[in-house]
Amino acid sequence: MSVREYTPIDRLFMGFDSAVRTVFGRPRVTERTDPAQGLPEVELSEAQREHIGRLMRINHSGEVCAQALYQGQSLTARLPAVRAGMERAAQEENDHLDWCERRIGQLGGRKSLLNPLWYGASFSIGAAAGLAGDKWSLGFVAETEHQVDQHLRGHLSEVPLKDEKTRVILDRMREDEMRHAALALQGGGAKLPLPVRLGMRLASKVMTKTVYRV
Ligand SMILES: [Fe+2]
Ligand SMILES: [Fe+2]
């Protein structure tokens, strides 16, 4: 079977389709099932449900950003050696998006109202990183995934042990993010300069604080 070569216009329409699906619709997921499926729902206090629902809202928005970063990057980066791997990673981010959304619903929470804004900003950053060259764009993915990992560990420390449904999702996401980071580094990702890493941390702090409320 021959592999279809997409034109820039094709890619633009495909990008638009993913943006709409990510923010407003159902993402295209992989064959994997939701790891929380079948696990029992445990008794949580109202305050706990509310808090965990908001943490999952943050994770959901983070996954909206991840999706946008990958899409922006795929528009501008060349990535000859790792394109297939990066496309699979982007699809796995859709699984995360889907699992987080389902868990938010089960906890009675809602998604961030600002997701279109996060998508737009992250898409631009991804596209800019792609233009800077593959080693930087892959380095950017690796750094993002490392920061997401630290952030997920923080959330795991706040979710009660008995809430297995939430924890199993966070654990599985962590495993995936570490694999995505390794893939990006193996593909030639460079370590980002310290000011960039610090800027990314600051941006994610502002975003998580905002999303917890909005
Ligand atoms: Fe993810
Ligand atoms: Fe990831």
Short mmCIF file of N, CA and C in Angstrom, two decimals, residues 71-206:
data_model
loop_
_atom_site.label_atom_id
_atom_site.label_comp_id
_atom_site.label_asym_id
_atom_site.label_seq_id
_atom_site.Cartn_x
_atom_site.Cartn_y
_atom_site.Cartn_z
N GLN A 71 -0.07 19.06 17.19
CA GLN A 71 -0.65 19.45 15.89
C GLN A 71 0.12 20.62 15.29
N GLY A 72 0.45 21.59 16.13
CA GLY A 72 1.19 22.76 15.64
C GLY A 72 2.55 22.34 15.12
N GLN A 73 3.17 21.44 15.89
CA GLN A 73 4.49 20.96 15.52
C GLN A 73 4.43 20.19 14.20
N SER A 74 3.39 19.37 14.03
CA SER A 74 3.35 18.54 12.82
C SER A 74 3.15 19.39 11.57
N LEU A 75 2.65 20.60 11.77
CA LEU A 75 2.45 21.50 10.64
C LEU A 75 3.78 22.08 10.13
N THR A 76 4.72 22.29 11.05
CA THR A 76 5.94 23.00 10.66
C THR A 76 7.22 22.17 10.77
N ALA A 77 7.21 21.11 11.59
CA ALA A 77 8.45 20.36 11.79
C ALA A 77 8.64 19.34 10.67
N ARG A 78 9.88 18.92 10.45
CA ARG A 78 10.12 17.92 9.40
C ARG A 78 10.08 16.51 9.97
N LEU A 79 10.74 16.31 11.09
CA LEU A 79 10.68 15.05 11.84
C LEU A 79 10.75 13.79 10.98
N PRO A 80 11.70 13.69 10.05
CA PRO A 80 11.68 12.53 9.15
C PRO A 80 11.79 11.20 9.89
N ALA A 81 12.61 11.16 10.94
CA ALA A 81 12.87 9.88 11.58
C ALA A 81 11.78 9.47 12.55
N VAL A 82 11.07 10.44 13.10
CA VAL A 82 10.16 10.10 14.21
C VAL A 82 8.71 10.47 13.95
N ARG A 83 8.38 10.85 12.71
CA ARG A 83 7.02 11.33 12.48
C ARG A 83 5.95 10.31 12.91
N ALA A 84 6.15 9.04 12.57
CA ALA A 84 5.15 8.02 12.91
C ALA A 84 4.99 7.92 14.43
N GLY A 85 6.14 7.92 15.13
CA GLY A 85 6.10 7.84 16.59
C GLY A 85 5.40 9.03 17.19
N MET A 86 5.63 10.21 16.64
CA MET A 86 5.02 11.43 17.17
C MET A 86 3.52 11.43 16.91
N GLU A 87 3.12 10.87 15.77
CA GLU A 87 1.68 10.81 15.49
C GLU A 87 0.98 9.86 16.45
N ARG A 88 1.66 8.77 16.76
CA ARG A 88 1.10 7.82 17.74
C ARG A 88 1.02 8.51 19.12
N ALA A 89 2.06 9.27 19.47
CA ALA A 89 2.05 9.97 20.76
C ALA A 89 0.87 10.95 20.82
N ALA A 90 0.64 11.66 19.71
CA ALA A 90 -0.47 12.63 19.68
C ALA A 90 -1.80 11.89 19.88
N GLN A 91 -1.90 10.70 19.31
CA GLN A 91 -3.14 9.94 19.46
C GLN A 91 -3.30 9.46 20.90
N GLU A 92 -2.18 9.12 21.53
CA GLU A 92 -2.26 8.70 22.94
C GLU A 92 -2.68 9.87 23.82
N GLU A 93 -2.29 11.09 23.42
CA GLU A 93 -2.76 12.26 24.19
C GLU A 93 -4.28 12.37 24.09
N ASN A 94 -4.82 11.92 22.97
CA ASN A 94 -6.28 11.92 22.84
C ASN A 94 -6.92 10.93 23.79
N ASP A 95 -6.24 9.79 24.02
CA ASP A 95 -6.75 8.85 25.03
C ASP A 95 -6.82 9.57 26.38
N HIS A 96 -5.74 10.28 26.70
CA HIS A 96 -5.69 10.98 27.99
C HIS A 96 -6.84 11.97 28.09
N LEU A 97 -7.05 12.67 26.98
CA LEU A 97 -8.12 13.67 26.93
C LEU A 97 -9.46 13.01 27.23
N ASP A 98 -9.65 11.88 26.59
CA ASP A 98 -10.90 11.14 26.72
C ASP A 98 -11.08 10.59 28.15
N TRP A 99 -10.02 10.02 28.73
CA TRP A 99 -10.11 9.46 30.08
C TRP A 99 -10.37 10.57 31.10
N CYS A 100 -9.68 11.69 30.93
CA CYS A 100 -9.86 12.81 31.87
C CYS A 100 -11.30 13.33 31.78
N GLU A 101 -11.78 13.45 30.55
CA GLU A 101 -13.13 13.99 30.37
C GLU A 101 -14.16 13.08 31.04
N ARG A 102 -14.00 11.77 30.86
CA ARG A 102 -14.95 10.83 31.45
C ARG A 102 -14.90 10.93 32.98
N ARG A 103 -13.70 11.02 33.52
CA ARG A 103 -13.57 11.09 34.98
C ARG A 103 -14.16 12.40 35.52
N ILE A 104 -13.98 13.50 34.79
CA ILE A 104 -14.57 14.77 35.21
C ILE A 104 -16.09 14.60 35.31
N GLY A 105 -16.68 13.96 34.29
CA GLY A 105 -18.12 13.75 34.28
C GLY A 105 -18.57 12.91 35.46
N GLN A 106 -17.81 11.84 35.76
CA GLN A 106 -18.18 10.96 36.88
C GLN A 106 -18.12 11.70 38.21
N LEU A 107 -17.21 12.67 38.29
CA LEU A 107 -17.07 13.42 39.55
C LEU A 107 -18.02 14.61 39.61
N GLY A 108 -18.77 14.80 38.55
CA GLY A 108 -19.74 15.89 38.54
C GLY A 108 -19.11 17.24 38.25
N GLY A 109 -17.90 17.25 37.67
CA GLY A 109 -17.23 18.52 37.38
C GLY A 109 -17.48 18.96 35.95
N ARG A 110 -16.74 19.95 35.51
CA ARG A 110 -16.85 20.41 34.12
C ARG A 110 -15.46 20.76 33.59
N LYS A 111 -15.41 20.82 32.23
CA LYS A 111 -14.14 21.14 31.58
C LYS A 111 -13.89 22.66 31.67
N SER A 112 -12.65 23.05 31.40
CA SER A 112 -12.32 24.48 31.45
C SER A 112 -13.03 25.23 30.32
N LEU A 113 -13.54 26.40 30.66
CA LEU A 113 -14.21 27.23 29.64
C LEU A 113 -13.18 27.86 28.70
N LEU A 114 -11.92 27.83 29.13
CA LEU A 114 -10.88 28.52 28.36
C LEU A 114 -10.13 27.59 27.41
N ASN A 115 -10.64 26.37 27.21
CA ASN A 115 -9.91 25.42 26.36
C ASN A 115 -9.59 25.95 24.95
N PRO A 116 -10.52 26.70 24.30
CA PRO A 116 -10.15 27.22 22.97
C PRO A 116 -8.92 28.12 23.03
N LEU A 117 -8.83 28.88 24.11
CA LEU A 117 -7.68 29.77 24.28
C LEU A 117 -6.39 28.96 24.47
N TRP A 118 -6.45 27.93 25.34
CA TRP A 118 -5.25 27.09 25.57
C TRP A 118 -4.84 26.41 24.27
N TYR A 119 -5.85 25.96 23.51
CA TYR A 119 -5.52 25.27 22.26
C TYR A 119 -4.78 26.22 21.32
N GLY A 120 -5.33 27.42 21.15
CA GLY A 120 -4.73 28.38 20.22
C GLY A 120 -3.31 28.74 20.62
N ALA A 121 -3.11 29.00 21.91
CA ALA A 121 -1.78 29.40 22.37
C ALA A 121 -0.80 28.25 22.19
N SER A 122 -1.21 27.04 22.56
CA SER A 122 -0.29 25.91 22.47
C SER A 122 0.02 25.54 21.02
N PHE A 123 -0.98 25.68 20.16
CA PHE A 123 -0.77 25.39 18.75
C PHE A 123 0.31 26.31 18.20
N SER A 124 0.21 27.60 18.55
CA SER A 124 1.20 28.57 18.06
C SER A 124 2.59 28.23 18.58
N ILE A 125 2.66 27.85 19.85
CA ILE A 125 3.97 27.50 20.43
C ILE A 125 4.54 26.27 19.72
N GLY A 126 3.67 25.28 19.49
CA GLY A 126 4.12 24.05 18.81
C GLY A 126 4.63 24.36 17.41
N ALA A 127 3.89 25.23 16.70
CA ALA A 127 4.28 25.57 15.33
C ALA A 127 5.61 26.34 15.35
N ALA A 128 5.76 27.24 16.33
CA ALA A 128 7.01 28.01 16.43
C ALA A 128 8.17 27.08 16.76
N ALA A 129 7.93 26.13 17.67
CA ALA A 129 9.00 25.17 18.02
C ALA A 129 9.39 24.35 16.79
N GLY A 130 8.39 23.98 15.99
CA GLY A 130 8.68 23.21 14.77
C GLY A 130 9.53 24.02 13.80
N LEU A 131 9.24 25.32 13.71
CA LEU A 131 10.01 26.20 12.81
C LEU A 131 11.45 26.36 13.28
N ALA A 132 11.62 26.31 14.61
CA ALA A 132 12.97 26.49 15.16
C ALA A 132 13.87 25.31 14.79
N GLY A 133 13.28 24.21 14.35
CA GLY A 133 14.09 23.05 13.95
C GLY A 133 13.73 21.84 14.78
N ASP A 134 13.94 20.67 14.21
CA ASP A 134 13.51 19.43 14.87
C ASP A 134 14.16 19.21 16.22
N LYS A 135 15.43 19.56 16.36
CA LYS A 135 16.07 19.25 17.64
C LYS A 135 15.42 20.08 18.76
N TRP A 136 15.01 21.31 18.42
CA TRP A 136 14.37 22.14 19.43
C TRP A 136 12.93 21.72 19.66
N SER A 137 12.26 21.37 18.57
CA SER A 137 10.86 21.01 18.76
C SER A 137 10.74 19.69 19.53
N LEU A 138 11.67 18.76 19.28
CA LEU A 138 11.66 17.50 20.05
C LEU A 138 12.10 17.75 21.49
N GLY A 139 13.06 18.67 21.64
CA GLY A 139 13.49 19.04 22.99
C GLY A 139 12.34 19.66 23.77
N PHE A 140 11.54 20.40 23.07
CA PHE A 140 10.39 21.04 23.70
C PHE A 140 9.36 19.99 24.16
N VAL A 141 9.15 18.98 23.31
CA VAL A 141 8.22 17.89 23.69
C VAL A 141 8.75 17.19 24.95
N ALA A 142 10.06 16.86 24.92
CA ALA A 142 10.63 16.13 26.06
C ALA A 142 10.49 16.94 27.34
N GLU A 143 10.79 18.23 27.26
CA GLU A 143 10.69 19.07 28.46
C GLU A 143 9.24 19.18 28.93
N THR A 144 8.32 19.35 27.98
CA THR A 144 6.91 19.43 28.34
C THR A 144 6.48 18.15 29.07
N GLU A 145 6.87 17.01 28.51
CA GLU A 145 6.47 15.73 29.11
C GLU A 145 7.07 15.57 30.51
N HIS A 146 8.30 16.01 30.70
CA HIS A 146 8.91 15.92 32.04
C HIS A 146 8.15 16.78 33.02
N GLN A 147 7.77 17.97 32.58
CA GLN A 147 7.03 18.86 33.49
C GLN A 147 5.65 18.29 33.78
N VAL A 148 5.03 17.67 32.78
CA VAL A 148 3.71 17.06 33.01
C VAL A 148 3.85 15.92 34.02
N ASP A 149 4.93 15.17 33.91
CA ASP A 149 5.16 14.06 34.84
C ASP A 149 5.23 14.57 36.28
N GLN A 150 5.99 15.64 36.48
CA GLN A 150 6.13 16.18 37.85
C GLN A 150 4.79 16.66 38.37
N HIS A 151 4.05 17.25 37.46
CA HIS A 151 2.77 17.80 37.81
C HIS A 151 1.76 16.68 38.16
N LEU A 152 1.82 15.58 37.39
CA LEU A 152 0.94 14.44 37.68
C LEU A 152 1.30 13.81 39.02
N ARG A 153 2.60 13.78 39.32
CA ARG A 153 3.01 13.23 40.62
C ARG A 153 2.44 14.08 41.74
N GLY A 154 2.43 15.39 41.54
CA GLY A 154 1.83 16.29 42.53
C GLY A 154 0.36 15.98 42.73
N HIS A 155 -0.35 15.75 41.62
CA HIS A 155 -1.78 15.44 41.73
C HIS A 155 -1.99 14.10 42.44
N LEU A 156 -1.12 13.14 42.13
CA LEU A 156 -1.27 11.82 42.77
C LEU A 156 -1.13 11.94 44.28
N SER A 157 -0.30 12.89 44.72
CA SER A 157 -0.12 13.04 46.17
C SER A 157 -1.36 13.68 46.81
N GLU A 158 -2.24 14.24 45.99
CA GLU A 158 -3.44 14.88 46.55
C GLU A 158 -4.69 14.03 46.42
N VAL A 159 -4.64 13.00 45.59
CA VAL A 159 -5.83 12.16 45.39
C VAL A 159 -5.78 11.01 46.39
N PRO A 160 -6.85 10.82 47.19
CA PRO A 160 -6.84 9.75 48.20
C PRO A 160 -6.55 8.38 47.57
N LEU A 161 -5.83 7.54 48.31
CA LEU A 161 -5.46 6.21 47.80
C LEU A 161 -6.67 5.40 47.37
N LYS A 162 -7.79 5.61 48.08
CA LYS A 162 -8.96 4.78 47.77
C LYS A 162 -9.60 5.16 46.43
N ASP A 163 -9.30 6.37 45.92
CA ASP A 163 -9.89 6.77 44.64
C ASP A 163 -9.07 6.19 43.49
N GLU A 164 -9.20 4.88 43.37
CA GLU A 164 -8.41 4.16 42.36
C GLU A 164 -8.74 4.59 40.95
N LYS A 165 -10.00 4.94 40.73
CA LYS A 165 -10.44 5.32 39.38
C LYS A 165 -9.63 6.50 38.85
N THR A 166 -9.43 7.49 39.71
CA THR A 166 -8.65 8.65 39.29
C THR A 166 -7.17 8.29 39.20
N ARG A 167 -6.70 7.57 40.22
CA ARG A 167 -5.26 7.30 40.31
C ARG A 167 -4.74 6.47 39.14
N VAL A 168 -5.57 5.50 38.72
CA VAL A 168 -5.09 4.63 37.65
C VAL A 168 -4.93 5.43 36.34
N ILE A 169 -5.79 6.42 36.15
CA ILE A 169 -5.68 7.27 34.95
C ILE A 169 -4.38 8.08 35.02
N LEU A 170 -4.14 8.67 36.19
CA LEU A 170 -2.94 9.51 36.34
C LEU A 170 -1.68 8.66 36.18
N ASP A 171 -1.71 7.45 36.74
CA ASP A 171 -0.54 6.56 36.61
C ASP A 171 -0.27 6.21 35.15
N ARG A 172 -1.35 5.86 34.46
CA ARG A 172 -1.17 5.46 33.06
C ARG A 172 -0.68 6.64 32.23
N MET A 173 -1.20 7.83 32.52
CA MET A 173 -0.75 9.02 31.80
C MET A 173 0.74 9.25 32.03
N ARG A 174 1.15 9.10 33.29
CA ARG A 174 2.58 9.29 33.60
C ARG A 174 3.44 8.35 32.79
N GLU A 175 3.04 7.08 32.74
CA GLU A 175 3.83 6.10 31.97
C GLU A 175 3.95 6.55 30.52
N ASP A 176 2.81 6.96 29.96
CA ASP A 176 2.82 7.39 28.55
C ASP A 176 3.70 8.61 28.36
N GLU A 177 3.58 9.58 29.25
CA GLU A 177 4.34 10.84 29.07
C GLU A 177 5.85 10.55 29.14
N MET A 178 6.24 9.62 30.02
CA MET A 178 7.67 9.31 30.10
C MET A 178 8.15 8.65 28.80
N ARG A 179 7.29 7.82 28.23
CA ARG A 179 7.64 7.18 26.96
C ARG A 179 7.73 8.23 25.85
N HIS A 180 6.79 9.19 25.86
CA HIS A 180 6.82 10.25 24.84
C HIS A 180 8.11 11.08 24.96
N ALA A 181 8.50 11.35 26.20
CA ALA A 181 9.72 12.14 26.42
C ALA A 181 10.93 11.37 25.89
N ALA A 182 10.98 10.07 26.18
CA ALA A 182 12.11 9.24 25.74
C ALA A 182 12.17 9.20 24.22
N LEU A 183 11.01 9.08 23.60
CA LEU A 183 10.94 9.03 22.13
C LEU A 183 11.51 10.33 21.53
N ALA A 184 11.10 11.46 22.13
CA ALA A 184 11.54 12.75 21.61
C ALA A 184 13.06 12.91 21.77
N LEU A 185 13.59 12.42 22.89
CA LEU A 185 15.04 12.53 23.10
C LEU A 185 15.80 11.59 22.17
N GLN A 186 15.27 10.37 22.01
CA GLN A 186 15.93 9.43 21.08
C GLN A 186 15.91 9.98 19.66
N GLY A 187 14.85 10.75 19.34
CA GLY A 187 14.72 11.32 18.00
C GLY A 187 15.65 12.50 17.78
N GLY A 188 16.41 12.88 18.81
CA GLY A 188 17.39 13.96 18.64
C GLY A 188 17.02 15.25 19.36
N GLY A 189 16.06 15.18 20.27
CA GLY A 189 15.65 16.37 21.02
C GLY A 189 16.80 16.93 21.85
N ALA A 190 16.95 18.25 21.84
CA ALA A 190 18.03 18.90 22.61
C ALA A 190 17.47 19.39 23.94
N LYS A 191 18.36 19.50 24.94
CA LYS A 191 17.93 20.05 26.21
C LYS A 191 17.71 21.56 26.02
N LEU A 192 16.58 22.04 26.48
CA LEU A 192 16.27 23.46 26.26
C LEU A 192 17.09 24.33 27.22
N PRO A 193 17.40 25.57 26.81
CA PRO A 193 18.12 26.48 27.71
C PRO A 193 17.28 26.77 28.97
N LEU A 194 17.98 26.99 30.08
CA LEU A 194 17.30 27.18 31.36
C LEU A 194 16.20 28.25 31.34
N PRO A 195 16.44 29.43 30.74
CA PRO A 195 15.38 30.45 30.75
C PRO A 195 14.09 29.96 30.07
N VAL A 196 14.25 29.14 29.03
CA VAL A 196 13.06 28.61 28.35
C VAL A 196 12.33 27.65 29.28
N ARG A 197 13.11 26.79 29.95
CA ARG A 197 12.48 25.82 30.87
C ARG A 197 11.75 26.54 31.99
N LEU A 198 12.39 27.60 32.50
CA LEU A 198 11.75 28.34 33.59
C LEU A 198 10.50 29.06 33.09
N GLY A 199 10.58 29.60 31.88
CA GLY A 199 9.41 30.27 31.28
C GLY A 199 8.25 29.30 31.13
N MET A 200 8.57 28.07 30.72
CA MET A 200 7.52 27.06 30.55
C MET A 200 6.87 26.72 31.90
N ARG A 201 7.71 26.63 32.94
CA ARG A 201 7.18 26.34 34.28
C ARG A 201 6.23 27.44 34.75
N LEU A 202 6.67 28.67 34.48
CA LEU A 202 5.86 29.81 34.90
C LEU A 202 4.52 29.80 34.16
N ALA A 203 4.58 29.58 32.85
CA ALA A 203 3.35 29.56 32.04
C ALA A 203 2.42 28.46 32.54
N SER A 204 2.99 27.30 32.89
CA SER A 204 2.11 26.21 33.31
C SER A 204 1.53 26.49 34.69
N LYS A 205 2.27 27.21 35.52
CA LYS A 205 1.74 27.58 36.83
C LYS A 205 0.53 28.51 36.69
N VAL A 206 0.69 29.51 35.83
CA VAL A 206 -0.40 30.46 35.60
C VAL A 206 -1.62 29.71 35.06
#
